[in-house]
PDB file of C-alpha atoms in Angstrom:
ATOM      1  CA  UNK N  27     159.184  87.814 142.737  1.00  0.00           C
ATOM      2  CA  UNK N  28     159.974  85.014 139.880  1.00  0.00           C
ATOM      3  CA  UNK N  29     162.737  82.774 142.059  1.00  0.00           C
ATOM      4  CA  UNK N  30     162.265  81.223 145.454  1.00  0.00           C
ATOM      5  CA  UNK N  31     163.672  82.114 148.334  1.00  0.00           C
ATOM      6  CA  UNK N  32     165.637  85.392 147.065  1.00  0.00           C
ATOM      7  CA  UNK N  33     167.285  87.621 149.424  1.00  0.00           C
ATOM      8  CA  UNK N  34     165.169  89.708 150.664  1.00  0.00           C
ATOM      9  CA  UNK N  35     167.790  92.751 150.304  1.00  0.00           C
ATOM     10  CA  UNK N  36     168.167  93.752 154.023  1.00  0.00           C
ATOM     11  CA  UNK N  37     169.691  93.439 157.087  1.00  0.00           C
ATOM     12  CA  UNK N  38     168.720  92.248 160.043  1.00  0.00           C
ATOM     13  CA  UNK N  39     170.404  91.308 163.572  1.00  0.00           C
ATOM     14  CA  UNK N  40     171.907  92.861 166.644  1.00  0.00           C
ATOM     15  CA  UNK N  41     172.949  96.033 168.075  1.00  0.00           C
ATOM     16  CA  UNK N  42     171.227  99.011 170.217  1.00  0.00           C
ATOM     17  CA  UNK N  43     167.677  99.242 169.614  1.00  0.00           C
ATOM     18  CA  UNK N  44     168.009 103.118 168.653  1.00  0.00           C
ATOM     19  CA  UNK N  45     170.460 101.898 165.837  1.00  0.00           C
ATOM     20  CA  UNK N  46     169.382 101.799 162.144  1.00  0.00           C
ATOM     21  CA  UNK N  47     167.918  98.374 161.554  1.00  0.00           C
ATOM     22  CA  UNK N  48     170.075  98.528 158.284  1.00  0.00           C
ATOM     23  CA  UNK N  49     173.526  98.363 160.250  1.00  0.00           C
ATOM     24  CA  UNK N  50     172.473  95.858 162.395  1.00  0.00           C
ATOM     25  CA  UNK N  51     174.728  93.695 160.913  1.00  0.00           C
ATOM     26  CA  UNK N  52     173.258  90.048 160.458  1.00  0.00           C
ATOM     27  CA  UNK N  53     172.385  89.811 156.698  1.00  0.00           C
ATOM     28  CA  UNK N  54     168.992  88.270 155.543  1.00  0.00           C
ATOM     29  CA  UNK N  55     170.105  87.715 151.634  1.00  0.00           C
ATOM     30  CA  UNK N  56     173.754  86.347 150.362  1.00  0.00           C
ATOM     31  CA  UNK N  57     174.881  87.808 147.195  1.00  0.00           C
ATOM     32  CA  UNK N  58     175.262  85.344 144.561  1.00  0.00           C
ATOM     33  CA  UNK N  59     177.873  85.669 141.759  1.00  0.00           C
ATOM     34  CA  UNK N  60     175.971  84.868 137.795  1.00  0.00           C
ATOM     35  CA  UNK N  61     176.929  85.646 134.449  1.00  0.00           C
ATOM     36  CA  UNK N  62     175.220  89.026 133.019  1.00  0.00           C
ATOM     37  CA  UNK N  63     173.467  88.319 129.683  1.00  0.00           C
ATOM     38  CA  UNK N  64     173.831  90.538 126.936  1.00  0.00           C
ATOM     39  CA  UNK N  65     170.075  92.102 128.232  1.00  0.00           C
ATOM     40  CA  UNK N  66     170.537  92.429 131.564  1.00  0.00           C
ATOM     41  CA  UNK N  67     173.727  94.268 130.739  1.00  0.00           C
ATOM     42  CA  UNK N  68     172.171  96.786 128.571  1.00  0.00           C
ATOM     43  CA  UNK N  69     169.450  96.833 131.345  1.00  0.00           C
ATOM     44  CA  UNK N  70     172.305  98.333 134.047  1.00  0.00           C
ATOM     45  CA  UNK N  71     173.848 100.531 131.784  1.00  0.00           C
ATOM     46  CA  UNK N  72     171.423 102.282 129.022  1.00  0.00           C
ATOM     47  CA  UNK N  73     167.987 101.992 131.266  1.00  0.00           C
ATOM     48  CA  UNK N  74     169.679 101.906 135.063  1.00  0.00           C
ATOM     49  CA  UNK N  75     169.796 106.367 134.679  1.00  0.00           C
ATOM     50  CA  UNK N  76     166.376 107.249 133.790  1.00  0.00           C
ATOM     51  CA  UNK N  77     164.400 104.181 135.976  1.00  0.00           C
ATOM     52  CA  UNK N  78     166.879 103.772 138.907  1.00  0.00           C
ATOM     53  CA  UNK N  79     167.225 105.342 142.002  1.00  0.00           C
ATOM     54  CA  UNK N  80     170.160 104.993 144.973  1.00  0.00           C
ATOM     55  CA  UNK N  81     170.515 105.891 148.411  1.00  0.00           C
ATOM     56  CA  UNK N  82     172.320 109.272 147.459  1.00  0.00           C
ATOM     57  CA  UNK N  83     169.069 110.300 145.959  1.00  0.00           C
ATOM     58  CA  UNK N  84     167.835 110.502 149.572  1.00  0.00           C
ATOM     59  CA  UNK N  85     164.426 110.918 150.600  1.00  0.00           C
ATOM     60  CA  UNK N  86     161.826 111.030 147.659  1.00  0.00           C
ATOM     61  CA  UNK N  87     158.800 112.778 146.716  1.00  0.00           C
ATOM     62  CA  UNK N  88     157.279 110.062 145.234  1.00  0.00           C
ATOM     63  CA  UNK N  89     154.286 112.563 143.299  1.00  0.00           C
ATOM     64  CA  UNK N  90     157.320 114.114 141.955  1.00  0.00           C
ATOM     65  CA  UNK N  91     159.229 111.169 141.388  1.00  0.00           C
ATOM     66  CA  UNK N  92     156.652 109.253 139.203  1.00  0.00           C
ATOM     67  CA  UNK N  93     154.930 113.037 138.015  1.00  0.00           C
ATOM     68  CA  UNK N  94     151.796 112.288 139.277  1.00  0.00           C
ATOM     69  CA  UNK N  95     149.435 111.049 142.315  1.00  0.00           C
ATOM     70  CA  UNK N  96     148.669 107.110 142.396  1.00  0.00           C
ATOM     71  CA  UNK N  97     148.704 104.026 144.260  1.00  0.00           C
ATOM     72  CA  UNK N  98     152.046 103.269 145.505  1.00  0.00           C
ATOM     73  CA  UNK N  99     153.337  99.813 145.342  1.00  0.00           C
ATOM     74  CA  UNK N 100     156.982  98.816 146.847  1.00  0.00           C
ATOM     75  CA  UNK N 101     158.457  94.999 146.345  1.00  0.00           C
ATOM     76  CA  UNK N 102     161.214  93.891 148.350  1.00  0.00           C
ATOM     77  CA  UNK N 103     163.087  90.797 146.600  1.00  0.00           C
ATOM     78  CA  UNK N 104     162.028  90.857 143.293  1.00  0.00           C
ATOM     79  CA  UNK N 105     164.355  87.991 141.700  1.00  0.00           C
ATOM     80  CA  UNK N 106     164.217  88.852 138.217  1.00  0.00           C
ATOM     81  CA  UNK N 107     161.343  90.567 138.112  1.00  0.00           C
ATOM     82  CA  UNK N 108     159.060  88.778 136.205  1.00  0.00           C
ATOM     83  CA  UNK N 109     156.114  89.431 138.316  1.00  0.00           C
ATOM     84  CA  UNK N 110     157.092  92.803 139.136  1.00  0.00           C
ATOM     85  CA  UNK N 111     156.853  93.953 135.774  1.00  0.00           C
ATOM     86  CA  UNK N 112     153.655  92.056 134.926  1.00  0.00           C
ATOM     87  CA  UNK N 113     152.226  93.942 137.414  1.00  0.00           C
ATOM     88  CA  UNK N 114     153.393  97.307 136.118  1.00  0.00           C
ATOM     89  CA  UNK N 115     152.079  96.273 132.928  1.00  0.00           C
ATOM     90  CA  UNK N 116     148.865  95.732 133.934  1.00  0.00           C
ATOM     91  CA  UNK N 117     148.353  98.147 136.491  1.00  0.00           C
ATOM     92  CA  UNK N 118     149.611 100.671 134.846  1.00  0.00           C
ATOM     93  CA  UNK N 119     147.845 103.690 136.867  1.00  0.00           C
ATOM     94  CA  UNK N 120     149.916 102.331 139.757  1.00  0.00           C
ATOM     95  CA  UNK N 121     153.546 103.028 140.581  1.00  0.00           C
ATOM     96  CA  UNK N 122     155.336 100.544 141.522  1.00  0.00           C
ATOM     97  CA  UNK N 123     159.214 100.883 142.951  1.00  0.00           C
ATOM     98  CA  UNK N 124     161.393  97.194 143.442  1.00  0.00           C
ATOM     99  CA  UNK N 125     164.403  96.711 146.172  1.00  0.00           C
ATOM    100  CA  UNK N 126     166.254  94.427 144.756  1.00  0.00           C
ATOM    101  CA  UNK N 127     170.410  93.352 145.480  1.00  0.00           C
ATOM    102  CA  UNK N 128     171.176  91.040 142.566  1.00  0.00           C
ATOM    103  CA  UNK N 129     172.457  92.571 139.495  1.00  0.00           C
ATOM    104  CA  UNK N 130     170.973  90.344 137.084  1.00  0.00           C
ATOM    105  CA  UNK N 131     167.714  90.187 138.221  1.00  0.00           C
ATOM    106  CA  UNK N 132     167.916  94.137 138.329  1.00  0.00           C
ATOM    107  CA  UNK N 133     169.351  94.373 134.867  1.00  0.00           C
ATOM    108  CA  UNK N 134     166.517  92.068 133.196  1.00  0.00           C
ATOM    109  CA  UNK N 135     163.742  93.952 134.950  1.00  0.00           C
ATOM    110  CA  UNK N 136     165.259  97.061 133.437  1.00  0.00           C
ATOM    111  CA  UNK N 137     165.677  96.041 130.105  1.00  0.00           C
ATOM    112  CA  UNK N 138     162.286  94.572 129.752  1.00  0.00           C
ATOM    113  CA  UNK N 139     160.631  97.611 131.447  1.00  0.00           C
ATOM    114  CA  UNK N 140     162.464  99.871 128.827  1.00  0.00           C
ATOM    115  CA  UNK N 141     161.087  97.120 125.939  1.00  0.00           C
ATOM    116  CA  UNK N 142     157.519  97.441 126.792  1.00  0.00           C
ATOM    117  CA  UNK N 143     157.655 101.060 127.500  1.00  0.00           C
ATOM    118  CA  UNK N 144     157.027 100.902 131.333  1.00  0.00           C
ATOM    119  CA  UNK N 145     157.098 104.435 132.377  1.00  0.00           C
ATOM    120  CA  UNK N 146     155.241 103.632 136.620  1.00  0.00           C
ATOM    121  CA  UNK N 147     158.549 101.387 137.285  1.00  0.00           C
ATOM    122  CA  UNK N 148     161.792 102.857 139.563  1.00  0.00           C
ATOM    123  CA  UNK N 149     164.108 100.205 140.966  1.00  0.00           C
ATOM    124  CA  UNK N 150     166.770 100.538 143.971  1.00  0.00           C
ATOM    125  CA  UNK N 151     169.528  98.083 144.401  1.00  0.00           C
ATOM    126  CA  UNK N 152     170.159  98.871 147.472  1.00  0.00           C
ATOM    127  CA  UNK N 153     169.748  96.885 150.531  1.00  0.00           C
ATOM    128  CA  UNK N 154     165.991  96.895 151.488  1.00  0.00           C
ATOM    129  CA  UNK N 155     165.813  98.171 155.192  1.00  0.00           C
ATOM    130  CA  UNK N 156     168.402 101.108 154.140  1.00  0.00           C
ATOM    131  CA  UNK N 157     165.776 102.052 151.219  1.00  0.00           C
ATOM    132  CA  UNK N 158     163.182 102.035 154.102  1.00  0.00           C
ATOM    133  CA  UNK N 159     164.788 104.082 156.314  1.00  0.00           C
ATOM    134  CA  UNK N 160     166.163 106.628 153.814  1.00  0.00           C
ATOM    135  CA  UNK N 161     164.581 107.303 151.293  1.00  0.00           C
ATOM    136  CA  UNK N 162     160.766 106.221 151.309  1.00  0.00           C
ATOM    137  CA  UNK N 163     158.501 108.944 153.309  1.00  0.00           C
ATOM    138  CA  UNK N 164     156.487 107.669 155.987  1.00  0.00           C
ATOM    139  CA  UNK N 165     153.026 106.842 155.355  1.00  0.00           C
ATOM    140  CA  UNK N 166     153.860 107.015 151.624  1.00  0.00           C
ATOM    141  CA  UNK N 167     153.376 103.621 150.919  1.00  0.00           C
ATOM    142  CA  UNK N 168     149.261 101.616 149.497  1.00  0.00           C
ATOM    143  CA  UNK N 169     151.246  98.145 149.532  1.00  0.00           C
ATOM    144  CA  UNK N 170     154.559  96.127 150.809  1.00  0.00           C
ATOM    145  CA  UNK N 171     155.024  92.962 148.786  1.00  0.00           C
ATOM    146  CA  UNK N 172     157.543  90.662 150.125  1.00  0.00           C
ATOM    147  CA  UNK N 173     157.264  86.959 148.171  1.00  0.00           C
ATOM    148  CA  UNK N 174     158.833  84.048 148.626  1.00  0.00           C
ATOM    149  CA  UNK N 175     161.773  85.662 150.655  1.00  0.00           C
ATOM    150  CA  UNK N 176     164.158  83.378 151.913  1.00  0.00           C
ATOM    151  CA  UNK N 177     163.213  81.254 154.855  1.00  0.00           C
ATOM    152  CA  UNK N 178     166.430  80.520 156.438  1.00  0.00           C
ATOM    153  CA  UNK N 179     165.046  76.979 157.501  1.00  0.00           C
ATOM    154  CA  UNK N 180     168.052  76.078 159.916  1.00  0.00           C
ATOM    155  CA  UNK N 181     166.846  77.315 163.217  1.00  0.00           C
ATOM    156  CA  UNK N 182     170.185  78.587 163.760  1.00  0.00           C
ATOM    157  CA  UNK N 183     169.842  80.235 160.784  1.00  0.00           C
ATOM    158  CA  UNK N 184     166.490  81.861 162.225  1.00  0.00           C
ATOM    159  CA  UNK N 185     167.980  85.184 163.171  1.00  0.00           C
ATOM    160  CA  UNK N 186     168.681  85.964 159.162  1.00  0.00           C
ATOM    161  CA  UNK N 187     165.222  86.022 157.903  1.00  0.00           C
ATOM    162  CA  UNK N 188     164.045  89.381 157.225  1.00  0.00           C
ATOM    163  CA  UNK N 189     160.951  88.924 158.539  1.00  0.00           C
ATOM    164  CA  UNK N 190     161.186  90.257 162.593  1.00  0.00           C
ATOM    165  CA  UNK N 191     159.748  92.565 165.224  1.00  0.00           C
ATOM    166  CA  UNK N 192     161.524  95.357 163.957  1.00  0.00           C
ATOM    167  CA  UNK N 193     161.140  95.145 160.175  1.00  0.00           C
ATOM    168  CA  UNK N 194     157.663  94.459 160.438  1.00  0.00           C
ATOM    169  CA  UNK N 195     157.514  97.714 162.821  1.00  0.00           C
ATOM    170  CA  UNK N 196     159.412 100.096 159.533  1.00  0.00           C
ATOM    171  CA  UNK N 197     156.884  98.612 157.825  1.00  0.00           C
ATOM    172  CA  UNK N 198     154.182  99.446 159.238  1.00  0.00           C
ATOM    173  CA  UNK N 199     155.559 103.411 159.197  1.00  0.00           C
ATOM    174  CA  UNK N 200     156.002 103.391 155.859  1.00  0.00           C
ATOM    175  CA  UNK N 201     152.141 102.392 155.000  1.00  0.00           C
ATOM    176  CA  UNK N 202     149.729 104.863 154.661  1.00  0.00           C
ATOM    177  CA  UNK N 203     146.738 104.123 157.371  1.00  0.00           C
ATOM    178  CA  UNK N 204     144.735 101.293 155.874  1.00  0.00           C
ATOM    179  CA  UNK N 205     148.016 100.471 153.593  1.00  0.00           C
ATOM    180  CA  UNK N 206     148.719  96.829 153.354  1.00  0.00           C
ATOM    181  CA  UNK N 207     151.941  94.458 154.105  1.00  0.00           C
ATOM    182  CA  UNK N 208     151.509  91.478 151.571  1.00  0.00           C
ATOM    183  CA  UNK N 209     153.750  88.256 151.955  1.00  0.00           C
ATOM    184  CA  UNK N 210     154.042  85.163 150.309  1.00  0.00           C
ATOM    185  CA  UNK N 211     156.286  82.132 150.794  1.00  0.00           C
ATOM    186  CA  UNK N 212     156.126  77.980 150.144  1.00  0.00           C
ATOM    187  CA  UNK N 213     157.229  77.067 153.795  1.00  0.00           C
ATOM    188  CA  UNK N 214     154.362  76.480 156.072  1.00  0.00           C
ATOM    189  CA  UNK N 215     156.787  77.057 159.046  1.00  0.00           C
ATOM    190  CA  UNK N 216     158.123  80.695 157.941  1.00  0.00           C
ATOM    191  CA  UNK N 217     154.333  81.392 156.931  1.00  0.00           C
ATOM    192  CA  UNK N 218     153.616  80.510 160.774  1.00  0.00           C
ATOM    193  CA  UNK N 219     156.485  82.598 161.890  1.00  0.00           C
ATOM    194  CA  UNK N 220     155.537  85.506 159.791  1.00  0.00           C
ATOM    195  CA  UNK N 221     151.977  85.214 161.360  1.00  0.00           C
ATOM    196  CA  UNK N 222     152.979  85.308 164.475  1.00  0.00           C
ATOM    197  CA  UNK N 223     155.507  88.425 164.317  1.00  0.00           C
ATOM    198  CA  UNK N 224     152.529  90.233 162.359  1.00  0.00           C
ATOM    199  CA  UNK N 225     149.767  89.233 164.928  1.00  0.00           C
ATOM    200  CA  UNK N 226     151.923  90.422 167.921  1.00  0.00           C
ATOM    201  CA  UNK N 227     153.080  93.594 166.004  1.00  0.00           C
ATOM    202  CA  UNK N 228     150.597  96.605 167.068  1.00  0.00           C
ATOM    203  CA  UNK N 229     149.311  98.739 164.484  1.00  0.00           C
ATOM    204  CA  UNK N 230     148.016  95.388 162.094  1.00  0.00           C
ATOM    205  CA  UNK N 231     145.209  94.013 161.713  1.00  0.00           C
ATOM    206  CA  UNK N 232     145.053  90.819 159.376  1.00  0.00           C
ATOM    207  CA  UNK N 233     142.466  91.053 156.726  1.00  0.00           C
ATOM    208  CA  UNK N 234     142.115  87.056 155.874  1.00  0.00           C
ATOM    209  CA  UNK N 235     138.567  85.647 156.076  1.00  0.00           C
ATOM    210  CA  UNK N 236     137.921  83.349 159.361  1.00  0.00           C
ATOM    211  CA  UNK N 237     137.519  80.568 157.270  1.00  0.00           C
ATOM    212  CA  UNK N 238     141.562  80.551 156.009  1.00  0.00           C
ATOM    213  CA  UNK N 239     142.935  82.729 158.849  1.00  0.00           C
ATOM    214  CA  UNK N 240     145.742  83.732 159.281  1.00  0.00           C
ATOM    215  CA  UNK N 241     145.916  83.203 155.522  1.00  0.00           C
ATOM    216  CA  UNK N 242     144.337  84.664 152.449  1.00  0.00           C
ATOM    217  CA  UNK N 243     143.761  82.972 149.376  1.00  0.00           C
ATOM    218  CA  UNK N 244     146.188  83.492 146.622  1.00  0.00           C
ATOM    219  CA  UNK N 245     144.905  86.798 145.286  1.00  0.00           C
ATOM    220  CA  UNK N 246     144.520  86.924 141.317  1.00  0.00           C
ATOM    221  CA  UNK N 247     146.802  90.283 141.697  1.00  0.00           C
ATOM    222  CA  UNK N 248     149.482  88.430 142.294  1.00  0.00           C
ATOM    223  CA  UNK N 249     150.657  86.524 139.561  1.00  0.00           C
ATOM    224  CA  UNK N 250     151.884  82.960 139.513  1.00  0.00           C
ATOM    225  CA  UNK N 251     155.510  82.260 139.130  1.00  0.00           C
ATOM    226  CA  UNK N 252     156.789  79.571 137.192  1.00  0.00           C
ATOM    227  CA  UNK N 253     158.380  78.306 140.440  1.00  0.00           C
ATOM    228  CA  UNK N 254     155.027  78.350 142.338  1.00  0.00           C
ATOM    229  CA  UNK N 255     152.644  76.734 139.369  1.00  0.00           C
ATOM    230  CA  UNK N 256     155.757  73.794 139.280  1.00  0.00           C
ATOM    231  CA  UNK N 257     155.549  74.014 143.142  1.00  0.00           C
ATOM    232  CA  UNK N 258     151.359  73.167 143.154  1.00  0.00           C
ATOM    233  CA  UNK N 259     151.972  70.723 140.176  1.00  0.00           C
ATOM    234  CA  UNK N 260     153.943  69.170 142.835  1.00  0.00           C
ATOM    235  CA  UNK N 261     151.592  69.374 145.874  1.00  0.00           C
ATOM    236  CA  UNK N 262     153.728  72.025 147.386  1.00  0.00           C
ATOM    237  CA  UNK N 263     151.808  74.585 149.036  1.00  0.00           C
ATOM    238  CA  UNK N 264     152.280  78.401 149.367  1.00  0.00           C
ATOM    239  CA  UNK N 265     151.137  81.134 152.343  1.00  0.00           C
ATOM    240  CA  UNK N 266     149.750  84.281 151.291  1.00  0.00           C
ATOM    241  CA  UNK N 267     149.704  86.396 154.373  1.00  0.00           C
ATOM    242  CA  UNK N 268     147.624  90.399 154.258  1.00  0.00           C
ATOM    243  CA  UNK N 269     147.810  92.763 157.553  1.00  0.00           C
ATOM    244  CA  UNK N 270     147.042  96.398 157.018  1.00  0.00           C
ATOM    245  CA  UNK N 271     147.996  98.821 158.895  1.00  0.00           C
ATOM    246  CA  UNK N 272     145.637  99.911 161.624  1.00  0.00           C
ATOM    247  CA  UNK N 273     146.889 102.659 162.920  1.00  0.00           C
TER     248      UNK N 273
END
């Protein structure tokens, strides 16, 4: 996704472990208020019906969905969805599908999917782990790309990142055998807490050479952000993290 630390778009927290991780109550992403530009405007309201997709639409066939057989690629957090749709762009025998909460950043990815004719792109916003749960088929999924999702820093603030046992577990449904669970972010301390979930989680296996593990290099598939080039201008560094799923 194109800004740091976004949402997420899901919930996490506490309740009975039989209960929908989606009304669990704790969220991992806080709705912030912006102005809609003119585009993203016209994004929600002339392109939302023929490339968006809700929770009412219920559990998809995604062959029938897209019209087609292809790699399946679902983003959680996409920000404004600069990357997103580069990706779509150039991949375009790929589908790709983006969970995202914040209207704007929905609207612009919808108005400049409609400008360059995008026709592998669906978006939900719609909180993540509902989307999950609902409405993607199990083992239906080639790759999960979560990027620079927010890392809650505060410890106290620990229990909101979307990131835990249980998420990483829906994830791992969702994947097709072999399917892959791709995250990103530019604090070394979430990228050791994400590591640590995912190498405890059965059913991964991490797929980073010895040399960097348990990180991968940034892979050339995943395009640079403004925020992130600025960021290694800077000195900052960034995690990539890829498990697929084992079994």
């Amino acid at each position: 996704m194109t800004e740091p630390h976004n949402a997420g778009g899901a919930t996490t927290g506490p309740e009975g472990p039989d209960a929908p991780l989606h009304r669990r109550g704790i969220k991992s992403y806080v709705i912030r208020a912006g102005r809609m530009t003119q585009a993203q405007s016209r994004g929600l309201e002339d392109v939302w019906p023929r490339l968006g997709l809700t929770l009412a639409d219920g559990r998809q066939d995604l062959d029938s969905l897209f019209g087609r057989q292809a790699p399946r690629v679902v983003e959680i957090g996409f920000g404004m969805g600069n990357s997103l749709i580069e990706q779509a762009e150039t991949h375009p025998d790929t589908d790709f599908i983006g969970i995202e909460v914040h209207a704007p950043g929905v609207g612009k990815l919808l108005d400049e999917a409609d400008k360059r004719g995008l026709t592998n792109l669906r978006v939900y916003r719609e909180d993540a782990l509902a989307v999950l749960e609902q409405c993607l088929p199990e083992g239906s999924i080639d790759t999960l790309q979560l990027f620079f999702p927010d890392p809650w820093p505060k410890k106290k603030h620990h229990k909101r990142r979307i990131v835990q046992p249980a998420f990483v577990e829906l994830i791992r449904t969702r994947l097709k055998p072999g399917g892959t669970f791709h995250l990103a972010t530019d604090w070394q301390a979430y990228a050791e807490w994400m590591a640590e979930i995912l190498d405890a989680s059965p059913g991964y296996t991490n797929t980073a050479p010895a040399e960097s593990a348990p990180y991968v290099p940034r892979p050339e598939f995943r395009p640079l952000t403004k925020f992130e080039a600025r960021g290694e201008r800077l000195g900052h560094g960034v995690w990539d993290l890829i498990y697929a799923r084992s079994r």
